Amino acid sequence: MSKIACQLCPHHCRLDEAEIGFCRARVNRSDVISDLNYGVVTAIALDPIEKKPLRHFFPGSRILSVGSFGCNLRCPFCQNYEISMAGSEEAHGRRMTPEDLVGNARRLVGEGNIGLAYTYNEPLVGYEFARDCAKLIKKNGLKNVLVTNGCFCEAPVREILPDIDAMNIDLKAFNPKFYQKISGDLETVKQTIRIASEACHVEVTTLIVPGENDSEEEIRALSKWLASVGKSIPLHLSRFFPRHEMTDRNATNVAQIYRLADIARESLENVYAGNC
């Protein structure tokens, strides 16, 4: 059998039979690339919608949030690295079907739940499971929220968007070299933001990492570009805390977050300081 290229993200991993991709969540099974983590739930919680973070989408509500394992980026500051950097042999989860999750989501409506959020690790590396759950959630009159790094090809993004009601997309920096460090692609993420903003509610998050993406010039350029997509798109500038492979530096200075938020407000109508 010849190698098969995964068409989900810009890595386009070419996989032999039974070989697993860079994200550790996709596998070649009989010349079909599919999600190795289908139905494996490593984290589940009923969260405030603001925690996604979404500030302009059903504020005050809650949403059942689920995660699995795997990610197609390698951020040294990842907050959920125990599952995002894990493969099937390290991930400890339980098997749940889309019907299981939708049933749980429906039972929690009385506690303020509006639907299902795909989050914690990178949900789109488990594309088929997210797609199947999203379709079933829609049929049951509930909402789908996708929290993603946005580094995915246009075709799969467009395929899943009709079933997605809101997205929070990580725009991790606004320079290509930063994205090269984390094995991502800035232009692909920008493309996802543009496409998604035409189809559903979108908010954007940037984690401000000291010495990496915290210059005033970069945040000014980022916010100007985001305003060109939509001035009302909420931008969350979040504070970094030492984590994973970046325990050798201090948390972001709170005053710096507020200063950068003011700069972003020169272009954008809705800017929020996070983790301050």
PDB file of C-alpha atoms in Angstrom:
ATOM      1  CA  MET A   1       0.000   0.000   0.000  1.00  0.00           C
ATOM      2  CA  SER A   2       1.201   3.524  -0.744  1.00  0.00           C
ATOM      3  CA  LYS A   3       1.288   6.404   1.690  1.00  0.00           C
ATOM      4  CA  ILE A   4      -1.933   8.434   1.993  1.00  0.00           C
ATOM      5  CA  ALA A   5      -1.864  12.187   2.664  1.00  0.00           C
ATOM      6  CA  CYS A   6      -4.116  13.572   5.388  1.00  0.00           C
ATOM      7  CA  GLN A   7      -6.050  16.546   4.010  1.00  0.00           C
ATOM      8  CA  LEU A   8      -7.131  18.022   7.342  1.00  0.00           C
ATOM      9  CA  CYS A   9      -4.356  20.498   8.145  1.00  0.00           C
ATOM     10  CA  PRO A  10      -1.291  22.076   6.503  1.00  0.00           C
ATOM     11  CA  HIS A  11       1.013  19.290   7.718  1.00  0.00           C
ATOM     12  CA  HIS A  12      -0.548  16.946   5.124  1.00  0.00           C
ATOM     13  CA  CYS A  13       1.043  13.965   6.883  1.00  0.00           C
ATOM     14  CA  ARG A  14       1.705  11.101   4.467  1.00  0.00           C
ATOM     15  CA  LEU A  15       0.880   7.936   6.361  1.00  0.00           C
ATOM     16  CA  ASP A  16       1.506   4.253   5.745  1.00  0.00           C
ATOM     17  CA  GLU A  17      -1.055   1.657   6.871  1.00  0.00           C
ATOM     18  CA  ALA A  18      -1.572   1.976  10.674  1.00  0.00           C
ATOM     19  CA  GLU A  19       0.793   4.960  10.839  1.00  0.00           C
ATOM     20  CA  ILE A  20      -0.244   7.848  13.101  1.00  0.00           C
ATOM     21  CA  GLY A  21       0.139  11.502  12.117  1.00  0.00           C
ATOM     22  CA  PHE A  22       1.964  14.409  13.723  1.00  0.00           C
ATOM     23  CA  CYS A  23      -1.144  15.304  15.746  1.00  0.00           C
ATOM     24  CA  ARG A  24      -1.118  11.806  17.337  1.00  0.00           C
ATOM     25  CA  ALA A  25      -4.854  11.585  16.713  1.00  0.00           C
ATOM     26  CA  ARG A  26      -5.173  10.589  13.040  1.00  0.00           C
ATOM     27  CA  VAL A  27      -4.335   7.231  11.519  1.00  0.00           C
ATOM     28  CA  ASN A  28      -4.288   5.459   8.158  1.00  0.00           C
ATOM     29  CA  ARG A  29      -6.705   2.541   8.310  1.00  0.00           C
ATOM     30  CA  SER A  30      -6.967   0.635   5.010  1.00  0.00           C
ATOM     31  CA  ASP A  31      -6.061   3.729   2.963  1.00  0.00           C
ATOM     32  CA  VAL A  32      -8.550   5.963   4.789  1.00  0.00           C
ATOM     33  CA  ILE A  33      -7.342   8.667   7.186  1.00  0.00           C
ATOM     34  CA  SER A  34      -9.614   8.863  10.240  1.00  0.00           C
ATOM     35  CA  ASP A  35      -9.545  10.015  13.839  1.00  0.00           C
ATOM     36  CA  LEU A  36      -7.846   7.586  16.206  1.00  0.00           C
ATOM     37  CA  ASN A  37      -9.472   9.414  19.123  1.00  0.00           C
ATOM     38  CA  TYR A  38     -13.091   8.959  17.964  1.00  0.00           C
ATOM     39  CA  GLY A  39     -15.294   8.918  21.063  1.00  0.00           C
ATOM     40  CA  VAL A  40     -12.400   9.078  23.543  1.00  0.00           C
ATOM     41  CA  VAL A  41     -13.372  11.727  26.101  1.00  0.00           C
ATOM     42  CA  THR A  42     -10.535  12.761  28.420  1.00  0.00           C
ATOM     43  CA  ALA A  43     -12.239  15.800  29.930  1.00  0.00           C
ATOM     44  CA  ILE A  44     -15.865  16.813  30.389  1.00  0.00           C
ATOM     45  CA  ALA A  45     -17.367  19.662  32.419  1.00  0.00           C
ATOM     46  CA  LEU A  46     -20.292  22.067  32.464  1.00  0.00           C
ATOM     47  CA  ASP A  47     -18.518  25.409  32.035  1.00  0.00           C
ATOM     48  CA  PRO A  48     -19.633  29.042  31.965  1.00  0.00           C
ATOM     49  CA  ILE A  49     -19.727  30.152  28.329  1.00  0.00           C
ATOM     50  CA  GLU A  50     -17.338  32.978  29.260  1.00  0.00           C
ATOM     51  CA  LYS A  51     -14.641  30.379  29.997  1.00  0.00           C
ATOM     52  CA  LYS A  52     -14.348  29.361  26.314  1.00  0.00           C
ATOM     53  CA  PRO A  53     -13.866  32.411  26.176  1.00  0.00           C
ATOM     54  CA  LEU A  54     -17.028  33.764  24.549  1.00  0.00           C
ATOM     55  CA  ARG A  55     -18.334  37.088  25.833  1.00  0.00           C
ATOM     56  CA  HIS A  56     -20.923  37.913  23.165  1.00  0.00           C
ATOM     57  CA  PHE A  57     -22.577  34.518  22.694  1.00  0.00           C
ATOM     58  CA  PHE A  58     -25.418  33.729  25.125  1.00  0.00           C
ATOM     59  CA  PRO A  59     -23.680  35.487  28.056  1.00  0.00           C
ATOM     60  CA  GLY A  60     -24.489  34.031  31.439  1.00  0.00           C
ATOM     61  CA  SER A  61     -25.220  30.591  30.040  1.00  0.00           C
ATOM     62  CA  ARG A  62     -23.299  27.356  30.527  1.00  0.00           C
ATOM     63  CA  ILE A  63     -22.127  24.763  28.036  1.00  0.00           C
ATOM     64  CA  LEU A  64     -21.141  21.109  28.310  1.00  0.00           C
ATOM     65  CA  SER A  65     -17.465  21.058  27.312  1.00  0.00           C
ATOM     66  CA  VAL A  66     -15.638  17.974  26.082  1.00  0.00           C
ATOM     67  CA  GLY A  67     -12.056  17.191  25.124  1.00  0.00           C
ATOM     68  CA  SER A  68     -10.116  14.232  23.774  1.00  0.00           C
ATOM     69  CA  PHE A  69      -6.391  13.975  22.968  1.00  0.00           C
ATOM     70  CA  GLY A  70      -4.012  15.257  20.318  1.00  0.00           C
ATOM     71  CA  CYS A  71      -3.086  18.544  18.637  1.00  0.00           C
ATOM     72  CA  ASN A  72      -1.511  19.594  15.346  1.00  0.00           C
ATOM     73  CA  LEU A  73       0.570  22.363  16.964  1.00  0.00           C
ATOM     74  CA  ARG A  74       3.400  22.186  19.498  1.00  0.00           C
ATOM     75  CA  CYS A  75       3.017  25.192  21.766  1.00  0.00           C
ATOM     76  CA  PRO A  76       5.627  25.101  24.556  1.00  0.00           C
ATOM     77  CA  PHE A  77       3.235  27.124  26.726  1.00  0.00           C
ATOM     78  CA  CYS A  78       0.219  24.806  26.307  1.00  0.00           C
ATOM     79  CA  GLN A  79      -2.139  24.896  29.291  1.00  0.00           C
ATOM     80  CA  ASN A  80      -3.627  21.454  28.556  1.00  0.00           C
ATOM     81  CA  TYR A  81      -0.500  19.647  27.406  1.00  0.00           C
ATOM     82  CA  GLU A  82      -1.358  16.485  29.362  1.00  0.00           C
ATOM     83  CA  ILE A  83      -4.050  15.720  26.778  1.00  0.00           C
ATOM     84  CA  SER A  84      -3.116  17.881  23.779  1.00  0.00           C
ATOM     85  CA  MET A  85       0.373  16.387  23.512  1.00  0.00           C
ATOM     86  CA  ALA A  86      -0.767  12.860  24.375  1.00  0.00           C
ATOM     87  CA  GLY A  87      -1.321   9.894  22.101  1.00  0.00           C
ATOM     88  CA  SER A  88      -3.669   6.976  22.569  1.00  0.00           C
ATOM     89  CA  GLU A  89      -1.235   5.159  24.858  1.00  0.00           C
ATOM     90  CA  GLU A  90      -0.997   8.072  27.336  1.00  0.00           C
ATOM     91  CA  ALA A  91      -4.504   9.491  27.146  1.00  0.00           C
ATOM     92  CA  HIS A  92      -6.859   8.267  29.844  1.00  0.00           C
ATOM     93  CA  GLY A  93     -10.447   8.699  28.742  1.00  0.00           C
ATOM     94  CA  ARG A  94     -13.757   6.946  28.503  1.00  0.00           C
ATOM     95  CA  ARG A  95     -15.576   5.963  25.358  1.00  0.00           C
ATOM     96  CA  MET A  96     -18.675   7.990  24.597  1.00  0.00           C
ATOM     97  CA  THR A  97     -20.831   8.024  21.484  1.00  0.00           C
ATOM     98  CA  PRO A  98     -22.298  11.189  19.971  1.00  0.00           C
ATOM     99  CA  GLU A  99     -25.652   9.945  21.307  1.00  0.00           C
ATOM    100  CA  ASP A 100     -24.179   9.709  24.825  1.00  0.00           C
ATOM    101  CA  LEU A 101     -22.920  13.286  24.720  1.00  0.00           C
ATOM    102  CA  VAL A 102     -26.099  14.701  23.241  1.00  0.00           C
ATOM    103  CA  GLY A 103     -28.099  12.886  25.914  1.00  0.00           C
ATOM    104  CA  ASN A 104     -25.910  14.436  28.611  1.00  0.00           C
ATOM    105  CA  ALA A 105     -26.239  17.861  27.005  1.00  0.00           C
ATOM    106  CA  ARG A 106     -30.034  17.604  26.923  1.00  0.00           C
ATOM    107  CA  ARG A 107     -30.221  16.493  30.560  1.00  0.00           C
ATOM    108  CA  LEU A 108     -28.240  19.572  31.603  1.00  0.00           C
ATOM    109  CA  VAL A 109     -30.481  22.122  29.884  1.00  0.00           C
ATOM    110  CA  GLY A 110     -32.226  22.720  33.196  1.00  0.00           C
ATOM    111  CA  GLU A 111     -28.864  23.787  34.656  1.00  0.00           C
ATOM    112  CA  GLY A 112     -28.373  26.442  31.989  1.00  0.00           C
ATOM    113  CA  ASN A 113     -26.665  24.308  29.346  1.00  0.00           C
ATOM    114  CA  ILE A 114     -27.081  25.530  25.768  1.00  0.00           C
ATOM    115  CA  GLY A 115     -25.260  22.729  23.964  1.00  0.00           C
ATOM    116  CA  LEU A 116     -21.834  21.213  23.428  1.00  0.00           C
ATOM    117  CA  ALA A 117     -18.380  22.808  23.239  1.00  0.00           C
ATOM    118  CA  TYR A 118     -15.465  20.993  21.607  1.00  0.00           C
ATOM    119  CA  THR A 119     -12.405  22.186  23.502  1.00  0.00           C
ATOM    120  CA  TYR A 120      -9.498  21.452  25.921  1.00  0.00           C
ATOM    121  CA  ASN A 121      -7.287  19.697  23.344  1.00  0.00           C
ATOM    122  CA  GLU A 122      -7.505  20.613  19.636  1.00  0.00           C
ATOM    123  CA  PRO A 123     -10.964  19.283  18.744  1.00  0.00           C
ATOM    124  CA  LEU A 124     -10.555  19.314  14.969  1.00  0.00           C
ATOM    125  CA  VAL A 125      -7.880  16.606  14.980  1.00  0.00           C
ATOM    126  CA  GLY A 126     -10.861  14.457  15.963  1.00  0.00           C
ATOM    127  CA  TYR A 127     -12.761  15.875  13.031  1.00  0.00           C
ATOM    128  CA  GLU A 128     -15.165  12.999  12.395  1.00  0.00           C
ATOM    129  CA  PHE A 129     -16.308  12.824  16.014  1.00  0.00           C
ATOM    130  CA  ALA A 130     -16.803  16.597  16.262  1.00  0.00           C
ATOM    131  CA  ARG A 131     -18.719  16.543  12.963  1.00  0.00           C
ATOM    132  CA  ASP A 132     -20.995  13.689  14.042  1.00  0.00           C
ATOM    133  CA  CYS A 133     -21.704  15.241  17.443  1.00  0.00           C
ATOM    134  CA  ALA A 134     -22.364  18.655  15.903  1.00  0.00           C
ATOM    135  CA  LYS A 135     -24.931  17.294  13.473  1.00  0.00           C
ATOM    136  CA  LEU A 136     -26.768  15.482  16.269  1.00  0.00           C
ATOM    137  CA  ILE A 137     -26.669  18.515  18.584  1.00  0.00           C
ATOM    138  CA  LYS A 138     -28.225  20.617  15.810  1.00  0.00           C
ATOM    139  CA  LYS A 139     -31.010  18.079  15.320  1.00  0.00           C
ATOM    140  CA  ASN A 140     -31.794  18.386  19.026  1.00  0.00           C
ATOM    141  CA  GLY A 141     -32.078  22.181  18.890  1.00  0.00           C
ATOM    142  CA  LEU A 142     -28.920  22.901  20.896  1.00  0.00           C
ATOM    143  CA  LYS A 143     -25.795  24.956  20.119  1.00  0.00           C
ATOM    144  CA  ASN A 144     -22.327  23.885  18.958  1.00  0.00           C
ATOM    145  CA  VAL A 145     -19.226  25.785  20.068  1.00  0.00           C
ATOM    146  CA  LEU A 146     -15.791  25.045  18.614  1.00  0.00           C
ATOM    147  CA  VAL A 147     -12.629  26.199  20.407  1.00  0.00           C
ATOM    148  CA  THR A 148      -9.781  25.733  17.947  1.00  0.00           C
ATOM    149  CA  ASN A 149      -6.325  26.870  16.928  1.00  0.00           C
ATOM    150  CA  GLY A 150      -7.749  27.426  13.449  1.00  0.00           C
ATOM    151  CA  CYS A 151      -4.778  25.844  11.659  1.00  0.00           C
ATOM    152  CA  PHE A 152      -6.848  23.695   9.305  1.00  0.00           C
ATOM    153  CA  CYS A 153      -7.455  23.498   5.578  1.00  0.00           C
ATOM    154  CA  GLU A 154     -10.325  25.353   3.970  1.00  0.00           C
ATOM    155  CA  ALA A 155     -12.382  22.358   2.790  1.00  0.00           C
ATOM    156  CA  PRO A 156     -12.898  20.647   6.176  1.00  0.00           C
ATOM    157  CA  VAL A 157     -13.536  23.985   7.870  1.00  0.00           C
ATOM    158  CA  ARG A 158     -16.242  24.828   5.354  1.00  0.00           C
ATOM    159  CA  GLU A 159     -17.731  21.342   5.701  1.00  0.00           C
ATOM    160  CA  ILE A 160     -18.280  21.575   9.463  1.00  0.00           C
ATOM    161  CA  LEU A 161     -19.234  25.270   9.659  1.00  0.00           C
ATOM    162  CA  PRO A 162     -22.958  24.881   8.836  1.00  0.00           C
ATOM    163  CA  ASP A 163     -23.363  22.995  12.128  1.00  0.00           C
ATOM    164  CA  ILE A 164     -21.248  25.366  14.239  1.00  0.00           C
ATOM    165  CA  ASP A 165     -22.912  28.285  16.034  1.00  0.00           C
ATOM    166  CA  ALA A 166     -19.847  29.921  17.575  1.00  0.00           C
ATOM    167  CA  MET A 167     -16.078  29.612  17.443  1.00  0.00           C
ATOM    168  CA  ASN A 168     -13.247  30.884  19.553  1.00  0.00           C
ATOM    169  CA  ILE A 169     -10.113  30.829  17.418  1.00  0.00           C
ATOM    170  CA  ASP A 170      -6.595  31.157  18.808  1.00  0.00           C
ATOM    171  CA  LEU A 171      -4.568  33.710  16.903  1.00  0.00           C
ATOM    172  CA  LYS A 172      -1.381  32.854  18.722  1.00  0.00           C
ATOM    173  CA  ALA A 173       0.737  35.648  17.285  1.00  0.00           C
ATOM    174  CA  PHE A 174       0.919  37.884  14.259  1.00  0.00           C
ATOM    175  CA  ASN A 175       4.253  36.890  12.836  1.00  0.00           C
ATOM    176  CA  PRO A 176       5.105  33.839  10.700  1.00  0.00           C
ATOM    177  CA  LYS A 177       8.290  33.011  12.637  1.00  0.00           C
ATOM    178  CA  PHE A 178       6.294  32.477  15.824  1.00  0.00           C
ATOM    179  CA  TYR A 179       4.007  30.054  14.008  1.00  0.00           C
ATOM    180  CA  GLN A 180       7.012  28.217  12.564  1.00  0.00           C
ATOM    181  CA  LYS A 181       8.243  27.640  16.123  1.00  0.00           C
ATOM    182  CA  ILE A 182       4.981  25.958  17.078  1.00  0.00           C
ATOM    183  CA  SER A 183       4.617  23.994  13.807  1.00  0.00           C
ATOM    184  CA  GLY A 184       1.725  26.090  12.541  1.00  0.00           C
ATOM    185  CA  ASP A 185       0.935  28.518   9.749  1.00  0.00           C
ATOM    186  CA  LEU A 186      -0.292  32.076  10.305  1.00  0.00           C
ATOM    187  CA  GLU A 187      -1.941  32.492   6.890  1.00  0.00           C
ATOM    188  CA  THR A 188      -4.012  29.336   7.410  1.00  0.00           C
ATOM    189  CA  VAL A 189      -5.296  30.643  10.750  1.00  0.00           C
ATOM    190  CA  LYS A 190      -6.149  34.008   9.190  1.00  0.00           C
ATOM    191  CA  GLN A 191      -8.038  32.175   6.454  1.00  0.00           C
ATOM    192  CA  THR A 192     -10.044  30.235   9.061  1.00  0.00           C
ATOM    193  CA  ILE A 193     -10.962  33.441  10.882  1.00  0.00           C
ATOM    194  CA  ARG A 194     -12.162  35.030   7.643  1.00  0.00           C
ATOM    195  CA  ILE A 195     -14.200  31.993   6.596  1.00  0.00           C
ATOM    196  CA  ALA A 196     -15.727  31.403  10.028  1.00  0.00           C
ATOM    197  CA  SER A 197     -16.679  35.040  10.535  1.00  0.00           C
ATOM    198  CA  GLU A 198     -18.911  34.801   7.462  1.00  0.00           C
ATOM    199  CA  ALA A 199     -20.750  31.758   8.822  1.00  0.00           C
ATOM    200  CA  CYS A 200     -21.050  31.946  12.614  1.00  0.00           C
ATOM    201  CA  HIS A 201     -20.261  33.991  15.709  1.00  0.00           C
ATOM    202  CA  VAL A 202     -16.471  34.323  16.112  1.00  0.00           C
ATOM    203  CA  GLU A 203     -14.268  35.529  18.937  1.00  0.00           C
ATOM    204  CA  VAL A 204     -10.460  35.486  18.882  1.00  0.00           C
ATOM    205  CA  THR A 205      -7.953  34.806  21.660  1.00  0.00           C
ATOM    206  CA  THR A 206      -4.263  35.720  21.838  1.00  0.00           C
ATOM    207  CA  LEU A 207      -2.197  34.494  24.775  1.00  0.00           C
ATOM    208  CA  ILE A 208       0.409  37.164  25.468  1.00  0.00           C
ATOM    209  CA  VAL A 209       3.719  35.380  26.109  1.00  0.00           C
ATOM    210  CA  PRO A 210       6.539  37.608  27.438  1.00  0.00           C
ATOM    211  CA  GLY A 211       9.295  38.072  24.894  1.00  0.00           C
ATOM    212  CA  GLU A 212       7.426  36.181  22.184  1.00  0.00           C
ATOM    213  CA  ASN A 213       4.368  38.070  20.919  1.00  0.00           C
ATOM    214  CA  ASP A 214       3.998  40.950  23.369  1.00  0.00           C
ATOM    215  CA  SER A 215       5.273  43.953  21.419  1.00  0.00           C
ATOM    216  CA  GLU A 216       2.991  46.923  20.882  1.00  0.00           C
ATOM    217  CA  GLU A 217       3.790  46.835  17.160  1.00  0.00           C
ATOM    218  CA  GLU A 218       2.638  43.240  16.806  1.00  0.00           C
ATOM    219  CA  ILE A 219      -0.621  43.720  18.699  1.00  0.00           C
ATOM    220  CA  ARG A 220      -1.342  46.880  16.713  1.00  0.00           C
ATOM    221  CA  ALA A 221      -0.837  44.963  13.459  1.00  0.00           C
ATOM    222  CA  LEU A 222      -2.922  42.041  14.718  1.00  0.00           C
ATOM    223  CA  SER A 223      -5.837  44.206  15.779  1.00  0.00           C
ATOM    224  CA  LYS A 224      -5.762  46.240  12.549  1.00  0.00           C
ATOM    225  CA  TRP A 225      -5.930  43.053  10.516  1.00  0.00           C
ATOM    226  CA  LEU A 226      -8.741  41.619  12.653  1.00  0.00           C
ATOM    227  CA  ALA A 227     -10.665  44.879  12.261  1.00  0.00           C
ATOM    228  CA  SER A 228     -10.388  44.470   8.493  1.00  0.00           C
ATOM    229  CA  VAL A 229     -12.371  41.242   8.915  1.00  0.00           C
ATOM    230  CA  GLY A 230     -14.801  42.813  11.385  1.00  0.00           C
ATOM    231  CA  LYS A 231     -14.387  45.667  13.876  1.00  0.00           C
ATOM    232  CA  SER A 232     -16.896  44.103  16.241  1.00  0.00           C
ATOM    233  CA  ILE A 233     -15.110  40.723  16.500  1.00  0.00           C
ATOM    234  CA  PRO A 234     -14.221  40.326  20.202  1.00  0.00           C
ATOM    235  CA  LEU A 235     -10.507  39.943  20.918  1.00  0.00           C
ATOM    236  CA  HIS A 236      -9.346  38.357  24.181  1.00  0.00           C
ATOM    237  CA  LEU A 237      -5.776  39.205  25.206  1.00  0.00           C
ATOM    238  CA  SER A 238      -4.953  36.628  27.859  1.00  0.00           C
ATOM    239  CA  ARG A 239      -2.216  36.540  30.446  1.00  0.00           C
ATOM    240  CA  PHE A 240       0.427  33.818  30.204  1.00  0.00           C
ATOM    241  CA  PHE A 241       1.343  31.710  33.233  1.00  0.00           C
ATOM    242  CA  PRO A 242       4.399  29.406  33.385  1.00  0.00           C
ATOM    243  CA  ARG A 243       3.384  25.995  32.068  1.00  0.00           C
ATOM    244  CA  HIS A 244       4.612  22.916  30.174  1.00  0.00           C
ATOM    245  CA  GLU A 245       8.013  23.782  28.624  1.00  0.00           C
ATOM    246  CA  MET A 246       7.882  27.466  29.626  1.00  0.00           C
ATOM    247  CA  THR A 247       8.300  27.347  33.372  1.00  0.00           C
ATOM    248  CA  ASP A 248      11.478  29.424  33.155  1.00  0.00           C
ATOM    249  CA  ARG A 249       9.753  32.778  32.773  1.00  0.00           C
ATOM    250  CA  ASN A 250       7.345  34.896  34.747  1.00  0.00           C
ATOM    251  CA  ALA A 251       3.652  35.377  34.122  1.00  0.00           C
ATOM    252  CA  THR A 252       2.762  38.276  31.846  1.00  0.00           C
ATOM    253  CA  ASN A 253       2.714  41.607  33.653  1.00  0.00           C
ATOM    254  CA  VAL A 254      -0.889  42.671  34.218  1.00  0.00           C
ATOM    255  CA  ALA A 255      -0.109  46.268  33.266  1.00  0.00           C
ATOM    256  CA  GLN A 256       1.260  45.026  29.930  1.00  0.00           C
ATOM    257  CA  ILE A 257      -1.996  43.209  29.179  1.00  0.00           C
ATOM    258  CA  TYR A 258      -4.003  46.365  29.856  1.00  0.00           C
ATOM    259  CA  ARG A 259      -1.606  48.463  27.759  1.00  0.00           C
ATOM    260  CA  LEU A 260      -1.884  46.078  24.811  1.00  0.00           C
ATOM    261  CA  ALA A 261      -5.666  45.965  25.206  1.00  0.00           C
ATOM    262  CA  ASP A 262      -5.768  49.746  24.868  1.00  0.00           C
ATOM    263  CA  ILE A 263      -3.708  49.512  21.687  1.00  0.00           C
ATOM    264  CA  ALA A 264      -6.059  46.882  20.268  1.00  0.00           C
ATOM    265  CA  ARG A 265      -9.017  49.165  21.050  1.00  0.00           C
ATOM    266  CA  GLU A 266      -7.624  51.672  18.564  1.00  0.00           C
ATOM    267  CA  SER A 267      -8.956  49.306  15.890  1.00  0.00           C
ATOM    268  CA  LEU A 268     -11.472  47.002  17.565  1.00  0.00           C
ATOM    269  CA  GLU A 269     -14.729  47.677  19.393  1.00  0.00           C
ATOM    270  CA  ASN A 270     -14.591  44.734  21.831  1.00  0.00           C
ATOM    271  CA  VAL A 271     -11.292  43.936  23.541  1.00  0.00           C
ATOM    272  CA  TYR A 272     -11.019  41.984  26.794  1.00  0.00           C
ATOM    273  CA  ALA A 273      -8.146  41.348  29.192  1.00  0.00           C
ATOM    274  CA  GLY A 274      -8.106  37.720  30.293  1.00  0.00           C
ATOM    275  CA  ASN A 275      -6.641  35.941  33.348  1.00  0.00           C
ATOM    276  CA  CYS A 276      -5.867  39.268  35.019  1.00  0.00           C
TER     277      CYS A 276
END
